[in-house]
XYZ file of C-alpha atoms in Angstrom:
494
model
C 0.000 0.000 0.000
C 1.666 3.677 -0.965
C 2.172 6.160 1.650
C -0.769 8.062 -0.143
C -3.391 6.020 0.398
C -2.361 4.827 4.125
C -5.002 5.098 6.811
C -4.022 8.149 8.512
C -4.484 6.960 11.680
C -1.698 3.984 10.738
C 0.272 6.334 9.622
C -0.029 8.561 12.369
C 0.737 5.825 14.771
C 4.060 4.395 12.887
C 5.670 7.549 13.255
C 6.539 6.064 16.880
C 8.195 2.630 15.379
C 11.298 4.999 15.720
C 11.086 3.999 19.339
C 11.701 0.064 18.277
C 15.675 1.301 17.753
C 15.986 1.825 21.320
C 17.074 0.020 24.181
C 15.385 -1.199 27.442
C 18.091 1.423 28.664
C 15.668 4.024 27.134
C 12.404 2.975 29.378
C 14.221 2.674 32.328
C 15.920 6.174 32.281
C 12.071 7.055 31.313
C 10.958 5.375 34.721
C 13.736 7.421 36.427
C 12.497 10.283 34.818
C 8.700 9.452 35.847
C 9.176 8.293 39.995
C 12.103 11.457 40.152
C 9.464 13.652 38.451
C 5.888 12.395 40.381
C 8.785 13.301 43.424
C 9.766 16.904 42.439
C 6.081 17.807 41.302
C 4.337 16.882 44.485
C 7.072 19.352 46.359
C 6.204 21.522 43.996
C 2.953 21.949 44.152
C 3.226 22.454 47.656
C 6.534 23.890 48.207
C 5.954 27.581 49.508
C 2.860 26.081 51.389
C 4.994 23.504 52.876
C 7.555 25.810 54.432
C 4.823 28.104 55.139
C 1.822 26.812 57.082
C 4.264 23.761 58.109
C 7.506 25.346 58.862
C 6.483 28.240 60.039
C 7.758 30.498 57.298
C 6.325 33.845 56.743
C 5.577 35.237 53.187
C 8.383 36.443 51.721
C 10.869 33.623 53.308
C 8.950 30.858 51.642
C 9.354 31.818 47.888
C 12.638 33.521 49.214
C 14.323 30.104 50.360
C 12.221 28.682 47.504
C 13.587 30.559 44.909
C 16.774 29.705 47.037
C 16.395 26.244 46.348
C 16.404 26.886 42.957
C 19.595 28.938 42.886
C 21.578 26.255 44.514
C 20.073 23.663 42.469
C 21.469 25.613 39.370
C 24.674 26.468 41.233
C 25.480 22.661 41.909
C 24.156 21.307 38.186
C 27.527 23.305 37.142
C 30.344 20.744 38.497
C 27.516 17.651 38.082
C 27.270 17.712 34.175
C 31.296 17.706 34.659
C 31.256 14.779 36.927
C 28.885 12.757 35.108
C 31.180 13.153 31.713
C 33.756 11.881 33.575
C 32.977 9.316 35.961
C 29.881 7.814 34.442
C 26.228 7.781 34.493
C 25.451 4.592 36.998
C 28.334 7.089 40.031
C 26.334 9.793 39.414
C 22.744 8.563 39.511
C 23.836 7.032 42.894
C 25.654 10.381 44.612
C 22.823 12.137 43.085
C 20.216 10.247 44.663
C 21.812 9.654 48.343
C 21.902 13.185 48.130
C 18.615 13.780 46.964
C 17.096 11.205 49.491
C 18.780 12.438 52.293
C 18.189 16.366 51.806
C 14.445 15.342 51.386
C 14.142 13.242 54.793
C 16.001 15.975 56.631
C 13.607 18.907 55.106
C 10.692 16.629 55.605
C 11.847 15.851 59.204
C 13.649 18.906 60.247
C 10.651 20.885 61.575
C 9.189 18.397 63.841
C 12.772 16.863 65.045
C 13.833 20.215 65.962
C 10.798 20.633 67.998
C 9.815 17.253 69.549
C 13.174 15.540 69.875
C 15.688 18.809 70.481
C 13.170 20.809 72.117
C 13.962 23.527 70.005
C 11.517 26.870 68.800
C 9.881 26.660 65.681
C 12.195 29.553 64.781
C 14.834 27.535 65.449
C 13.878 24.336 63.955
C 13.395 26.056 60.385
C 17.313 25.908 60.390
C 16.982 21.936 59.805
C 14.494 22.669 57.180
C 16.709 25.165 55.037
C 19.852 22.569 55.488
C 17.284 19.608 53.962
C 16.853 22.037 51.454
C 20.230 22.778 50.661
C 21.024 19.310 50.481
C 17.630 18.159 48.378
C 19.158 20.998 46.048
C 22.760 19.769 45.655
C 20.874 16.164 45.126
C 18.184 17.365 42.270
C 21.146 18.961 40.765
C 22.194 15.424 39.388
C 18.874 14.725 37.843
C 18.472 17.046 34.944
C 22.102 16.747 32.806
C 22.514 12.565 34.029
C 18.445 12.258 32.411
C 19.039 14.097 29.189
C 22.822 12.771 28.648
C 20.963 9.021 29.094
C 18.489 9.764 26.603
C 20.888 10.741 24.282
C 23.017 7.815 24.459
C 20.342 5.224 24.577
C 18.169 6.514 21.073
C 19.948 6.879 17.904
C 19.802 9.634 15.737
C 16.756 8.747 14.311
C 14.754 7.920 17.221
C 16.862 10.908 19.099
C 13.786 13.926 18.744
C 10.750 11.207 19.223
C 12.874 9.928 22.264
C 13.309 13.425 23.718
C 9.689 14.088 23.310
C 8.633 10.982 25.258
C 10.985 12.015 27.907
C 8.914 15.160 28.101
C 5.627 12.934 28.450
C 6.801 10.719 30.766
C 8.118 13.935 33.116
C 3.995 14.994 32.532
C 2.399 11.958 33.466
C 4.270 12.315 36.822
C 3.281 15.920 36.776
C -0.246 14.849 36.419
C -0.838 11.932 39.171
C 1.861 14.164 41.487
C -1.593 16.379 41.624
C -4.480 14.038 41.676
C -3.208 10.850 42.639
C -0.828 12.644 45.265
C -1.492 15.967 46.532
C -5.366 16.099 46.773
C -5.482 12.803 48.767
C -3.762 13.433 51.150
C -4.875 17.090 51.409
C -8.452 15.694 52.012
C -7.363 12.621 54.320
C -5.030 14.800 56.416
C -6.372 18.032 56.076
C -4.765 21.398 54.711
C -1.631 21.578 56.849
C -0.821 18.310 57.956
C -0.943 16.662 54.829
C 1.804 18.769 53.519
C 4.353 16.403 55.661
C 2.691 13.680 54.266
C 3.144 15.472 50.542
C 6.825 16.027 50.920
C 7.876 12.039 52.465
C 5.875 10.552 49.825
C 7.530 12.062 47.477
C 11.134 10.516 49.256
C 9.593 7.445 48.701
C 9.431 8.112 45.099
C 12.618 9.060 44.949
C 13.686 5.008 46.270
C 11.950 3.754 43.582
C 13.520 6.063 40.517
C 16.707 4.925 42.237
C 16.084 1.205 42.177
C 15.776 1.363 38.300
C 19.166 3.434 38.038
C 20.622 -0.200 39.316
C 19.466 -1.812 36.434
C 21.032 0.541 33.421
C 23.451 -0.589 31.005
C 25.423 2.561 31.258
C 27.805 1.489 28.334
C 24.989 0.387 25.632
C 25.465 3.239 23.255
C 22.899 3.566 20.573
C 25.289 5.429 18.175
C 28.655 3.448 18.926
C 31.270 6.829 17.747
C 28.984 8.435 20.796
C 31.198 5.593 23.174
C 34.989 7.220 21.355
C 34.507 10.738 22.209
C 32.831 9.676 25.920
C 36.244 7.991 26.376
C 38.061 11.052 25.395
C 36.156 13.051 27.755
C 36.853 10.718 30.888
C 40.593 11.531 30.481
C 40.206 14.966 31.262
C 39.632 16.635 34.438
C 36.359 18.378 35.691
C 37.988 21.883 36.039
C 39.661 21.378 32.290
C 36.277 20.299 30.785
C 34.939 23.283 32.143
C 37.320 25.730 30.822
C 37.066 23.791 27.407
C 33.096 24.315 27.055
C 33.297 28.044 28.044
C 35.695 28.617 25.297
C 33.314 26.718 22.087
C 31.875 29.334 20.173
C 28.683 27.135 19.692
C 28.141 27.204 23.917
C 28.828 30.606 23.729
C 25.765 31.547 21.190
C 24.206 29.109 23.295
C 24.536 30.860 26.660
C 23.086 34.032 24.890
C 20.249 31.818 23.398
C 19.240 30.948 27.174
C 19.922 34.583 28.148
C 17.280 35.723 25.729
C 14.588 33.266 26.499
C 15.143 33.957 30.082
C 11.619 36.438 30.485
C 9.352 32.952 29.312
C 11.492 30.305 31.500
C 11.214 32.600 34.654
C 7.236 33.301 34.253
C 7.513 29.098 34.127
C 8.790 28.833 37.686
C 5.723 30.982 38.976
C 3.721 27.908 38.461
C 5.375 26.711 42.065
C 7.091 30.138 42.852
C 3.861 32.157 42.702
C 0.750 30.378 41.910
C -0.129 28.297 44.993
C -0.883 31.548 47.045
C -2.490 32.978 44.599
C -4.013 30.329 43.818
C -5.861 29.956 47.550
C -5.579 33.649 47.863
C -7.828 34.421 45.386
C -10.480 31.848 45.690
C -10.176 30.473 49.241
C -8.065 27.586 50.944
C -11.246 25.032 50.310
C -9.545 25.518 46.190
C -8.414 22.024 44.588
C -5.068 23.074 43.971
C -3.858 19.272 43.157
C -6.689 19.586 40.381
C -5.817 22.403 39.079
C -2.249 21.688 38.958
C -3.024 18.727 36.934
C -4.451 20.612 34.605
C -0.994 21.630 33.008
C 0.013 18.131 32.223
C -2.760 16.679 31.327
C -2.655 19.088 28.629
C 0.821 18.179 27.763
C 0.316 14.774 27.925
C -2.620 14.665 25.593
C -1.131 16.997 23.629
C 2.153 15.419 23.629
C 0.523 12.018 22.177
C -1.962 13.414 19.766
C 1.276 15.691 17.747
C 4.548 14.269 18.754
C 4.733 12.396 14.946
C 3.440 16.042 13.350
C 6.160 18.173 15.507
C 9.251 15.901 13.848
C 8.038 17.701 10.206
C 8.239 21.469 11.341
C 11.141 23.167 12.126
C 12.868 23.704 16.162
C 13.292 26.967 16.278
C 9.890 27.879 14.766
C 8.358 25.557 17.415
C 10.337 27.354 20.332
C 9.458 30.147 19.087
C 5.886 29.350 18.975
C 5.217 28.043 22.234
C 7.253 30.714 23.859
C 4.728 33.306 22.177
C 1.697 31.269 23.303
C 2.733 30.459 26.941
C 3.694 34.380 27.512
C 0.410 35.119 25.908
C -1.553 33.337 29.032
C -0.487 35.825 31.395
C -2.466 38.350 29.648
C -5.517 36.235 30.800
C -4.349 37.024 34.548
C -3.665 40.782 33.952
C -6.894 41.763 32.751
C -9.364 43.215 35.250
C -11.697 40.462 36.328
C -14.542 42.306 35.720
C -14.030 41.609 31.795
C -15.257 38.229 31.779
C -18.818 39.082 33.145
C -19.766 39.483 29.431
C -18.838 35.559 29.701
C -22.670 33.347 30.057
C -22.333 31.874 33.588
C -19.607 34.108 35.382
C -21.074 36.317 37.674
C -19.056 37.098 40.549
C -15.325 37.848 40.869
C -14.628 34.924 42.284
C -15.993 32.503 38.949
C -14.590 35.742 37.306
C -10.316 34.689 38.533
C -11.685 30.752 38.903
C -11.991 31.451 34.717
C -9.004 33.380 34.290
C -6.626 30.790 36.010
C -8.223 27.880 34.259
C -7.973 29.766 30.824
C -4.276 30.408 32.131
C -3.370 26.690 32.474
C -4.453 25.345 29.473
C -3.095 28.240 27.161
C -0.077 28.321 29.164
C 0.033 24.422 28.567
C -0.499 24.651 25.278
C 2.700 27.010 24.558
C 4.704 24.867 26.972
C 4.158 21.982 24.863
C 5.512 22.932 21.875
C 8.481 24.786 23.876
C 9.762 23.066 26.533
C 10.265 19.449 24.929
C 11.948 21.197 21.827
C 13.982 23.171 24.117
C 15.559 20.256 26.022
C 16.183 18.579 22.661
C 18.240 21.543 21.492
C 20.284 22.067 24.394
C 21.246 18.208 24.191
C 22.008 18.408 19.927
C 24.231 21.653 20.285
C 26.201 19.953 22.639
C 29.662 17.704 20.862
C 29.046 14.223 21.790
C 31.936 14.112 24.638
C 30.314 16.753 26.505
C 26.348 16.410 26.751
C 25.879 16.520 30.393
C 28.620 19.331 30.240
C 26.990 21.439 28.119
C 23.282 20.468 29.930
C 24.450 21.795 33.190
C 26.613 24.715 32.193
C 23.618 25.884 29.702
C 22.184 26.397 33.542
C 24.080 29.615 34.180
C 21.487 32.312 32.805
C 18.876 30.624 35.362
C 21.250 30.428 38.323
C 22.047 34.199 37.773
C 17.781 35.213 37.181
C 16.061 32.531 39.766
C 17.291 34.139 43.046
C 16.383 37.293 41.599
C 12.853 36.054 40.445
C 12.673 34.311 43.794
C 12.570 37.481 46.101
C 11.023 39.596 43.708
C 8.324 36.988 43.589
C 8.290 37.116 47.558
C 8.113 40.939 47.320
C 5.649 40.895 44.848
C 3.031 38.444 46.596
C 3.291 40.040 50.091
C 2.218 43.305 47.947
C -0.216 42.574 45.549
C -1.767 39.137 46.932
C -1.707 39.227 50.980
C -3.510 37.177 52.940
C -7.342 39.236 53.189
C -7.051 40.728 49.501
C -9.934 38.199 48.458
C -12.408 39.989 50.567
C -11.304 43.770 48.996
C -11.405 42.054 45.431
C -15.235 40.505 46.101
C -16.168 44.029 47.274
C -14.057 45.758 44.416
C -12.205 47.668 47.098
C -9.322 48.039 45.124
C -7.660 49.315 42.144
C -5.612 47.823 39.219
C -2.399 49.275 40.546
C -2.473 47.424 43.871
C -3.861 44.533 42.179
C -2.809 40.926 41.256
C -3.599 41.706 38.155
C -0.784 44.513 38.289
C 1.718 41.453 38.841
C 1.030 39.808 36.318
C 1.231 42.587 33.929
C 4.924 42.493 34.931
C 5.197 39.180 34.347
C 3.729 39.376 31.269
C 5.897 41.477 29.912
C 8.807 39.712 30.912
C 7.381 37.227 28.831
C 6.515 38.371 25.877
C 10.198 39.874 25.793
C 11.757 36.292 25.036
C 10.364 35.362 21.736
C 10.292 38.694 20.069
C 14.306 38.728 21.351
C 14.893 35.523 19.576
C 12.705 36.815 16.229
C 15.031 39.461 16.248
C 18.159 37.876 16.379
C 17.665 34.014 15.455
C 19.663 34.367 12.575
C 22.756 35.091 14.803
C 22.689 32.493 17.489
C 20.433 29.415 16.842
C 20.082 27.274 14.330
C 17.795 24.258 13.033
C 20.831 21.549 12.645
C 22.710 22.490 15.337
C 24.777 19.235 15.516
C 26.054 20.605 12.210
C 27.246 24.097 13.487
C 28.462 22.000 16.230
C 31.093 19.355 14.095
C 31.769 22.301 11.771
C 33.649 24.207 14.481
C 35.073 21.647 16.425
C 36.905 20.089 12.833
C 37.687 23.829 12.683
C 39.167 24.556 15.950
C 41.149 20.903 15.675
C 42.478 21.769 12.038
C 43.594 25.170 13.581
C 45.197 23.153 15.929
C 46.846 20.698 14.076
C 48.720 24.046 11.692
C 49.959 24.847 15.126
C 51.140 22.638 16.181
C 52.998 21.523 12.341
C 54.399 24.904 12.160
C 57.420 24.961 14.458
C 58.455 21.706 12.922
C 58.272 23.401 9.399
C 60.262 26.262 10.408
């Protein structure tokens, strides 16, 4: 039968065949990425309430030492994408996860050991918490460049974007049940406050099982054997002259000011955990179903991810970064508008259906950009990268983000003791306040932070990225080694 007159729908669904190249390597880094993922969402979603009604936090400390967490987790993935180049993937994954484990029991634990056991003020007990979280940091550091480098190695070129995108689903799914599998649960079994310790050691348990299958890898089954020569080159070098190497490539360097300039989208990204759970309860009430409504996002993705991920292989990266960047940034223009706008919408008649719209609109827009971003994102950052230095480039590609997510952190903080205070639900339902002291003032900043990042890389895409980036990639480093190799001939010819 010719290609033309195929069902569609069996042609749609042997686009994933691809997938039949790779290894059982593959599905187990994807069940590493799915327990390590349902782990870091269910913190997530309750992070900042966590520290807060748990730990005794007040409201700018919890997305302070949240956004905290974030800065040391980018600070850390610097030496880790070093170390895992170098020592292996199977070292890594297990420093990674003692550390991981252990800063989560300690956060989880801290509070109520400082209290009980040392006898110690909750004041003083938060100390615990913000070591746990230092640790948890240091720990989560690992996950991110030792993921994507196994990816890579385990798919071969062909099944290398298809692979990449099921990572992306598989990170979703955990997303998803992290909310309503997870979160909610326990939230109605244990109540508001109490179930957030139950939240955060659940998620350590998680964490056991991603580690278990980390045992089981085959760290030296290469899909694309010349992949297994330059990771052999790269393990005779040492961390601090690997580093110095990759700062000096031309193609990390455009790289670096590729992540600079989607920086405004990224950061509105991380006020899904950073900002959105007060607002969230804020602006409707604490009875709000925030594990629901955090599932939202994925389940989007997840849909979405299995309904296109054979159409996205026929259009081009950047255009899809592009894309999604300009649709997620869009959805904060759904928050900034004055609630009173969608009363002309059948149903919504008070301010509180009014924001209960707004977020929901939010989500699935938001969703809807993220999914043709963020998996083509990952994907890029992994192909730029020569093939001795993946998890190099993946963690040192973190700089732009280590520099931005303290800032965004207490800026955040600032902005949600300001705008969205505990009591600001009761001037909103009376209209007691105007657009300046508003949320929807925040996210007009935020918004245009946003929109910043793909009309930044419109402007200058021609300069630092490119659609076959593995290309520009082998161009200059047979450039730089020819360069080398005249260098190093001329003395002998003089």
């Amino acid at each position: 039968m010719s290609a033309e007159k195929q069902n569609p729908i069996v042609k749609y669904f042997s686009e994933f065949k691809v997938l039949r190249d790779c290894s059982k390597d593959f599905w187990y880094t994807n069940f590493i990425q799915f327990f390590d993922g349902l782990s870091y969402f269910t913190l997530i979603i309750v992070f900042t309430l966590f520290l807060k009604d748990y730990c005794g936090f007040n409201d700018a400390d919890a997305p302070y030492w949240v956004g905290m967490y974030t800065l040391f987790l980018s600070m850390f993935v610097f030496a880790v994408g070093t170390i895992c180049d170098i020592i292996g993937l199977k070292k890594t994954y297990l420093i990674g996860f003692a550390l991981l484990i252990g800063g989560r029991l300690i956060m989880g634990l801290g509070s109520d050991f400082g209290m009980h056991v040392c006898g110690l003020s909750q004041d003083a007990s938060k100390y615990f918490v913000i070591a746990g979280i230092a640790i948890l940091s240091f720990g989560t550091a690992f996950m991110s460049p030792c993921i994507s480098t196994s990816i890579r190695r385990f798919t071969t070129l062909r099944a290398r974007p298809t692979g990449f995108n099921f990572y992306y689903l598989f990170m979703n799914i955990g997303a998803f049940l992290a909310g309503i599998a997870i979160v909610d649960p326990l939230r109605a079994a244990f109540g508001p406050i109490n179930s957030l310790w139950w939240v955060v050691n659940v998620g350590t348990a998680c964490n056991v099982i991603a580690f278990i299958f980390t045992r089981l890898i085959n760290e030296d089954n290469y899909a694309v054997p010349e992949e297994r020569i330059a990771k052999n080159v790269a393990a005779k070098r040492r961390p601090l002259q690997l580093i110095m190497e990759v700062a000096k490539e031309r193609p990390f360097q455009k790289l670096i000011v590729f992540l600079v300039l989607t920086l405004g989208v990224r950061l509105v990204f991380t006020l899904q955990f950073l900002v959105m759970p007060q607002y969230y309860t804020r602006a409707i009430g604490d009875d709000f179903s925030l594990g629901l409504v955090n599932s939202f996002n994925p389940f989007i993705i997840i849909t979405g991810l299995i309904l296109i991920i054979p159409i996205l292989n026929r259009f081009s990266t950047v255009k899809l970064m592009i894309s999604g960047m300009t649709i997620s940034a869009f959805s904060m223009v759904l928050l900034a508008v004055p609630p009173e706008w969608y009363f002309i919408i059948p149903g919504i008649e008070t301010i509180g259906q009014a924001y209960f719209f707004a977020i929901v609109a939010q989500i699935i827009v938001f969703a809807s950009g993220e999914l043709l971003f963020s998996p083509r994102f990952s994907e890029y950052v992994a192909r730029v990268a020569p093939k001795d230095k993946v998890a190099s480039y993946m963690s040192l590609s973190a700089l732009p983000m280590f520099i931005a997510k303290p800032i965004n952190g207490v800026v955040g903080g600032l902005l949600v003791s300001y705008y969205c205070y505990d009591g600001i639900a009761a001037k909103m339902d009376t209209g007691h306040i105007d657009f300046w002291n508003s949320p929807e003032f925040m996210w007009t900043i935020y918004m245009i932070m946003a929109f910043i990042s793909p009309i930044a890389i419109i402007l200058t895409k021609d300069s630092f990225v490119s659609d076959k980036p593995e290309e520009d990639a082998q161009d200059k480093t047979d450039s730089a080694a020819s360069d080398a190799s005249e260098d190093e001939a001329a003395p002998q010819n003089a």
